[in-house]
Coordinates of C-alpha atoms in Angstrom, one line a residue:
M1 CA 113.2 141.1 97.0
G2 CA 109.4 139.5 97.1
S3 CA 110.7 136.6 95.4
D4 CA 113.5 135.8 97.5
E5 CA 111.2 136.3 100.8
A6 CA 108.6 134.1 99.2
Q7 CA 111.2 131.3 98.5
E8 CA 112.6 132.0 101.9
S9 CA 109.6 131.8 103.3
L10 CA 108.4 128.1 101.6
L11 CA 111.7 126.7 102.2
S12 CA 111.9 127.6 106.3
E13 CA 110.2 126.6 109.1
P14 CA 107.2 128.7 109.9
R15 CA 107.7 130.5 113.0
D16 CA 105.0 133.3 113.3
H17 CA 101.3 131.6 113.1
S18 CA 99.4 134.8 114.6
H19 CA 98.1 135.6 111.7
L20 CA 96.0 132.0 111.5
N21 CA 93.0 131.1 113.2
D22 CA 93.6 128.6 115.9
K23 CA 92.1 125.2 116.2
S24 CA 89.5 125.9 118.7
D25 CA 88.6 128.6 116.2
L26 CA 87.9 126.7 113.5
Q27 CA 86.3 123.8 115.3
R28 CA 83.9 126.5 116.8
R29 CA 82.9 127.9 112.9
R30 CA 82.8 124.5 111.7
P31 CA 79.1 123.4 112.7
R32 CA 77.6 126.9 111.5
R33 CA 78.6 125.8 107.8
G34 CA 76.6 122.4 108.0
S35 CA 74.6 120.3 110.0
A36 CA 77.2 118.3 111.9
S37 CA 78.1 119.2 115.2
G38 CA 81.3 119.9 116.8
T39 CA 81.7 116.7 118.3
E40 CA 80.8 114.7 115.3
I41 CA 83.3 116.5 113.3
N42 CA 86.1 115.9 115.8
I43 CA 85.3 112.0 115.6
Q44 CA 85.6 112.2 111.8
E45 CA 88.7 114.0 112.3
Q46 CA 90.3 111.4 114.3
N47 CA 89.3 108.8 112.2
V48 CA 90.9 110.6 109.2
V49 CA 94.2 110.7 111.3
Q50 CA 94.1 107.3 112.6
N51 CA 93.2 105.6 109.3
P52 CA 94.2 107.4 106.4
L53 CA 95.0 105.0 103.9
H54 CA 91.6 102.9 104.6
L55 CA 89.8 106.1 103.9
Q56 CA 92.0 106.9 100.8
Y57 CA 90.8 103.5 99.4
I58 CA 87.4 104.3 99.6
A59 CA 87.9 107.4 98.2
T60 CA 89.3 106.2 95.4
K61 CA 87.0 103.2 94.7
P62 CA 84.2 105.1 93.0
Q63 CA 86.8 106.8 90.5
A64 CA 88.0 103.3 89.8
E65 CA 84.3 102.4 88.8
F66 CA 83.8 104.9 86.7
H67 CA 86.8 104.6 84.5
F68 CA 85.9 100.6 84.2
K69 CA 82.3 101.2 82.7
P70 CA 83.7 103.4 79.5
V71 CA 86.4 100.6 78.8
L72 CA 83.7 97.7 78.8
L73 CA 81.4 100.1 76.4
W74 CA 84.6 101.1 74.2
L75 CA 85.3 97.3 74.1
A76 CA 81.8 96.1 73.3
A77 CA 81.7 99.0 70.8
Y78 CA 84.8 97.8 69.1
L79 CA 84.0 94.4 69.1
G80 CA 80.3 94.5 68.0
G81 CA 81.4 96.8 65.2
G82 CA 84.0 94.6 63.9
T83 CA 81.7 91.6 64.2
L84 CA 78.6 93.0 62.3
C85 CA 81.3 94.1 59.4
F86 CA 83.1 90.5 59.4
F87 CA 80.0 88.9 59.4
L88 CA 78.5 90.8 56.5
T89 CA 81.7 90.2 54.7
S90 CA 81.9 86.3 55.9
Y91 CA 81.9 85.3 52.3
Q92 CA 84.9 87.0 51.5
I93 CA 86.8 85.0 54.5
E94 CA 88.2 81.4 53.8
G95 CA 89.1 79.3 56.2
I96 CA 88.0 76.7 58.7
K97 CA 84.4 77.7 59.7
T98 CA 81.8 76.9 62.2
N99 CA 79.4 79.4 62.8
G100 CA 79.3 82.9 60.9
F101 CA 78.7 85.0 64.0
L102 CA 81.0 83.0 66.0
D103 CA 83.7 83.1 63.3
A104 CA 83.3 86.7 63.2
I105 CA 84.0 87.6 66.8
Y106 CA 86.5 85.1 66.8
F107 CA 88.3 86.4 63.9
C108 CA 88.1 90.0 65.4
V109 CA 89.7 88.7 68.7
V110 CA 92.2 86.8 66.7
T111 CA 93.1 90.2 64.6
M112 CA 92.7 92.7 67.7
T113 CA 95.1 90.4 69.7
T114 CA 97.6 90.2 66.9
V115 CA 97.4 86.4 67.0
G116 CA 96.7 85.9 63.5
Y117 CA 96.5 81.8 63.5
G118 CA 95.5 81.6 59.7
D119 CA 92.7 79.1 60.3
L120 CA 90.8 82.3 58.7
V121 CA 91.9 84.9 56.4
P122 CA 90.4 87.6 54.3
N123 CA 90.0 86.8 50.6
S124 CA 89.2 90.1 48.7
S125 CA 90.4 93.6 48.4
V126 CA 87.9 94.7 50.7
A127 CA 88.2 92.3 53.1
K128 CA 91.6 92.9 53.4
L129 CA 91.4 96.7 53.9
F130 CA 89.1 96.1 56.5
A131 CA 91.4 94.1 58.0
C132 CA 94.4 96.3 57.9
I133 CA 92.3 99.0 59.4
Y134 CA 90.9 96.7 62.0
V135 CA 94.4 95.5 63.1
F136 CA 95.9 99.0 63.7
T137 CA 92.8 100.4 65.4
G138 CA 92.9 97.3 67.6
M139 CA 96.6 97.7 68.7
A140 CA 96.0 101.1 69.7
L141 CA 92.5 101.3 70.8
G142 CA 92.2 97.7 72.0
G143 CA 95.3 97.8 74.0
L144 CA 94.9 100.8 75.7
I145 CA 91.1 99.9 77.0
L146 CA 92.2 96.4 77.8
S147 CA 95.1 97.5 79.8
K148 CA 93.0 99.9 81.9
A149 CA 90.5 96.8 82.5
A150 CA 93.6 94.6 83.3
D151 CA 94.9 97.8 86.5
Y152 CA 91.4 97.9 87.5
I153 CA 90.8 94.3 88.1
V154 CA 94.4 94.1 89.6
E155 CA 94.0 96.8 92.0
K156 CA 90.6 95.3 93.0
Q157 CA 92.1 91.8 93.9
E158 CA 95.5 93.4 95.7
I159 CA 94.1 93.7 98.9
L160 CA 92.7 90.0 99.1
L161 CA 95.9 88.5 97.7
V162 CA 97.9 90.4 100.8
R163 CA 95.3 89.1 103.2
A164 CA 95.7 85.7 101.5
I165 CA 99.6 86.0 102.1
Y166 CA 99.2 87.2 105.6
K167 CA 96.7 84.6 107.0
G168 CA 96.5 83.4 109.9
G169 CA 98.3 86.8 111.4
K170 CA 96.6 89.4 113.3
V171 CA 96.6 91.9 110.4
G172 CA 94.0 94.3 110.1
L173 CA 92.9 96.6 107.3
E174 CA 95.4 99.6 108.0
E175 CA 98.3 97.3 108.0
L176 CA 97.4 95.8 104.9
S177 CA 97.0 99.3 103.3
K178 CA 100.4 100.3 104.3
E179 CA 101.9 97.0 103.1
I180 CA 100.4 97.2 99.7
E181 CA 101.3 101.1 99.2
S182 CA 104.8 100.4 100.3
N183 CA 105.0 97.2 97.8
K184 CA 102.6 98.2 95.2
A185 CA 104.4 96.9 92.1
K186 CA 105.4 94.0 93.7
Y187 CA 101.8 92.8 94.5
K188 CA 100.6 93.5 91.1
F189 CA 103.3 91.6 89.3
M190 CA 102.5 88.6 91.7
L191 CA 98.8 88.9 91.0
A192 CA 99.0 89.4 87.1
A193 CA 101.9 86.4 86.9
S194 CA 99.3 84.0 89.2
T195 CA 96.6 84.9 86.7
F196 CA 98.8 84.6 83.8
L197 CA 99.6 81.0 85.1
L198 CA 96.3 79.7 85.8
L199 CA 95.2 80.8 82.2
M200 CA 98.3 79.0 81.0
V201 CA 96.9 75.9 82.6
V202 CA 93.7 76.2 81.8
G203 CA 94.3 77.1 77.9
T204 CA 96.6 73.8 78.0
I205 CA 93.7 71.7 79.8
F206 CA 91.0 73.0 77.3
L207 CA 93.1 72.1 74.3
Y208 CA 94.0 68.8 75.4
F209 CA 90.2 67.6 76.1
I210 CA 88.0 69.5 73.9
E211 CA 90.4 70.2 70.9
N212 CA 92.1 66.5 71.1
L213 CA 95.5 67.8 71.0
D214 CA 98.4 66.1 72.7
F215 CA 100.1 67.9 75.9
V216 CA 103.1 68.8 73.8
D217 CA 100.8 70.5 71.1
A218 CA 98.3 71.9 73.7
L219 CA 101.0 73.5 75.4
Y220 CA 102.8 74.7 71.9
C221 CA 99.7 76.0 71.0
V222 CA 98.8 77.8 74.2
C223 CA 102.3 79.5 73.9
S224 CA 102.2 80.6 70.6
T225 CA 99.0 82.3 71.5
V226 CA 99.5 84.2 74.5
T227 CA 103.1 85.6 72.9
T228 CA 100.7 86.3 69.8
L229 CA 103.1 84.5 67.6
G230 CA 100.5 82.5 66.1
Y231 CA 102.0 80.0 63.7
G232 CA 98.6 78.6 62.7
D233 CA 99.2 75.0 62.3
K234 CA 97.4 74.7 65.7
S235 CA 94.1 76.4 66.7
F236 CA 90.7 76.5 68.1
S237 CA 89.1 74.7 65.4
T238 CA 85.7 73.8 67.1
T239 CA 82.4 75.7 68.0
V240 CA 82.9 75.3 71.7
G241 CA 86.9 75.9 71.2
R242 CA 86.2 79.2 69.3
T243 CA 83.6 80.0 72.0
F244 CA 86.2 79.4 75.0
A245 CA 89.0 81.3 72.5
V246 CA 87.2 84.5 72.3
F247 CA 87.5 85.0 76.2
W248 CA 90.4 83.0 76.7
I249 CA 92.3 84.8 74.0
L250 CA 91.7 88.2 75.6
S251 CA 92.7 87.5 78.9
S252 CA 95.7 85.6 78.4
T253 CA 97.3 88.3 75.6
I254 CA 96.6 91.1 78.1
C255 CA 97.6 89.4 81.5
L256 CA 100.9 88.6 79.8
A257 CA 101.5 91.8 78.6
Q258 CA 100.5 93.5 81.7
S259 CA 103.0 91.0 83.7
F260 CA 105.7 92.4 81.6
A261 CA 104.7 95.9 82.6
Y262 CA 104.7 95.2 86.2
L263 CA 107.8 93.4 86.3
A264 CA 109.3 96.2 84.9
E265 CA 107.5 98.6 87.1
L266 CA 109.3 96.5 90.2
Y267 CA 112.6 96.7 88.7
T268 CA 112.1 100.2 88.7
E269 CA 110.6 100.4 92.1
E270 CA 113.5 98.2 93.8
R271 CA 116.1 100.5 92.0
Q272 CA 114.4 103.8 93.6
K273 CA 114.3 102.1 97.0
S274 CA 118.0 101.3 96.5
L275 CA 119.1 104.9 95.4
A276 CA 116.7 106.4 98.5
K277 CA 118.6 104.1 100.9
M278 CA 122.0 105.3 99.5
V279 CA 121.2 108.7 99.4
L280 CA 119.8 108.6 103.2
A281 CA 122.8 106.6 104.3
R282 CA 125.5 108.8 102.8
K283 CA 127.1 111.2 105.4
L284 CA 127.0 114.9 104.5
S285 CA 129.7 117.1 103.6
L286 CA 130.3 121.0 103.2
L287 CA 129.7 120.9 99.8
D288 CA 126.0 119.2 100.4
L289 CA 125.5 121.9 103.0
E290 CA 126.4 124.7 100.5
A291 CA 123.9 123.0 97.9
A292 CA 121.1 122.7 100.3
D293 CA 121.2 126.0 101.4
L294 CA 118.7 127.3 98.9
D295 CA 118.1 130.8 100.3
G296 CA 121.8 131.8 101.0
D297 CA 121.5 132.5 104.9
K298 CA 124.4 130.0 105.4
A299 CA 122.2 127.9 107.4
V300 CA 120.2 124.8 106.2
S301 CA 116.5 124.6 107.5
A302 CA 114.6 121.3 107.8
A303 CA 112.5 122.2 104.5
E304 CA 115.6 123.2 102.4
F305 CA 117.0 119.5 103.7
V306 CA 114.1 117.9 102.7
V307 CA 114.2 119.8 99.3
Y308 CA 117.9 118.9 99.0
K309 CA 117.6 115.0 99.7
L310 CA 114.0 114.4 97.7
K311 CA 116.3 115.9 94.4
E312 CA 118.9 113.5 95.2
M313 CA 116.8 110.7 95.1
G314 CA 115.2 111.8 91.8
K315 CA 111.9 112.2 93.5
I316 CA 111.4 116.2 92.3
S317 CA 113.7 118.2 90.2
Q318 CA 115.0 122.2 89.9
E319 CA 112.0 122.5 87.2
D320 CA 109.3 121.3 89.5
I321 CA 110.5 123.7 92.4
S322 CA 110.3 126.5 90.1
V323 CA 107.0 125.8 88.9
V324 CA 105.6 125.7 92.7
M325 CA 107.7 128.7 93.3
E326 CA 106.0 130.5 90.4
I327 CA 102.4 129.4 91.5
F328 CA 103.6 130.7 95.2
R329 CA 104.6 133.9 93.8
K330 CA 101.4 134.8 92.1
L331 CA 99.1 133.8 94.9
D332 CA 101.5 136.1 97.2
C333 CA 99.7 139.1 96.2
D334 CA 101.3 141.6 98.8
K335 CA 104.7 140.3 98.5
S336 CA 105.1 139.3 101.9
G337 CA 106.6 136.3 101.7
A338 CA 103.6 134.2 103.3
L339 CA 100.1 133.0 102.3
T340 CA 97.6 134.6 104.2
E341 CA 93.7 135.0 103.8
A342 CA 93.8 138.0 102.5
D343 CA 96.0 136.9 99.8
L344 CA 93.7 134.1 98.7
R345 CA 90.6 136.8 98.8
Y346 CA 92.4 139.3 96.6
F347 CA 93.3 136.3 94.3
E348 CA 89.9 135.1 93.9
S349 CA 88.7 138.6 93.7
S350 CA 90.6 139.5 90.6

């Protein structure tokens, strides 16, 4: 009986709020807990309501920066350890060599990104075994941390991209934030794809002027590199070229992978939007009303209608509802079908 009442309470409109403190009472009590005055609290509450997305972006910014630093540390440790090992075993690696340390880090990058030109190859059992371990570790660890770094950079530049698109129009920060939230996948893909095209152009120009390749060979080398095909007939063979390649190969290969990932995300998002429009535009039938009547009272409340439509759109599942209801039953200590302050205090003390 208690569980049925809890479900009905969760899925129906609240009708009795006498057990809750009113807003004025809450405002009177808040200044006693802190140093801020009631007027300051009211102003802060108004700002939260008026510009929630802007505050959300500010609130999530430190978290993004917190995750970005470990990414750089892991990448530096991975490349640093590999560079040291390959530098110490440089006599066991044959091919086109320039500078011992530069060749070692260049070999690390080429191995980690699975480009594998073949201009530098291991020539001993120890070096070959280490290269095998390094490439598998690089595919797992390197791909993960670099993807997180790419996500961070893209998200940091999203608002600049949208501002540039709407240049000349009177669009405030709140409108930009709403536009980004509603079309997040599209702008991620646009930014990643444009960055990738820029890297393609820069790489082709560099190979043409610095490595002295003709235009077709330069473009061919760029394409075989960013797709990690790496035939090896064309590669970076000069000191300046390999210095450039260390940064360019990492950026271009990861940027291409992110572009495809964002493209798939964009496709999925567009399908979800189409499904949502179809579900919301579809006319209701008696069967729909019966399915939406979760508490079996022959009437569909607003909450039941919302849950039913969210299930149709694939936003939630019956398993999600069951999990939430189970948590509600545990919190509803007196089995009244509604959560009160007494329930929470009893649950915390038990």
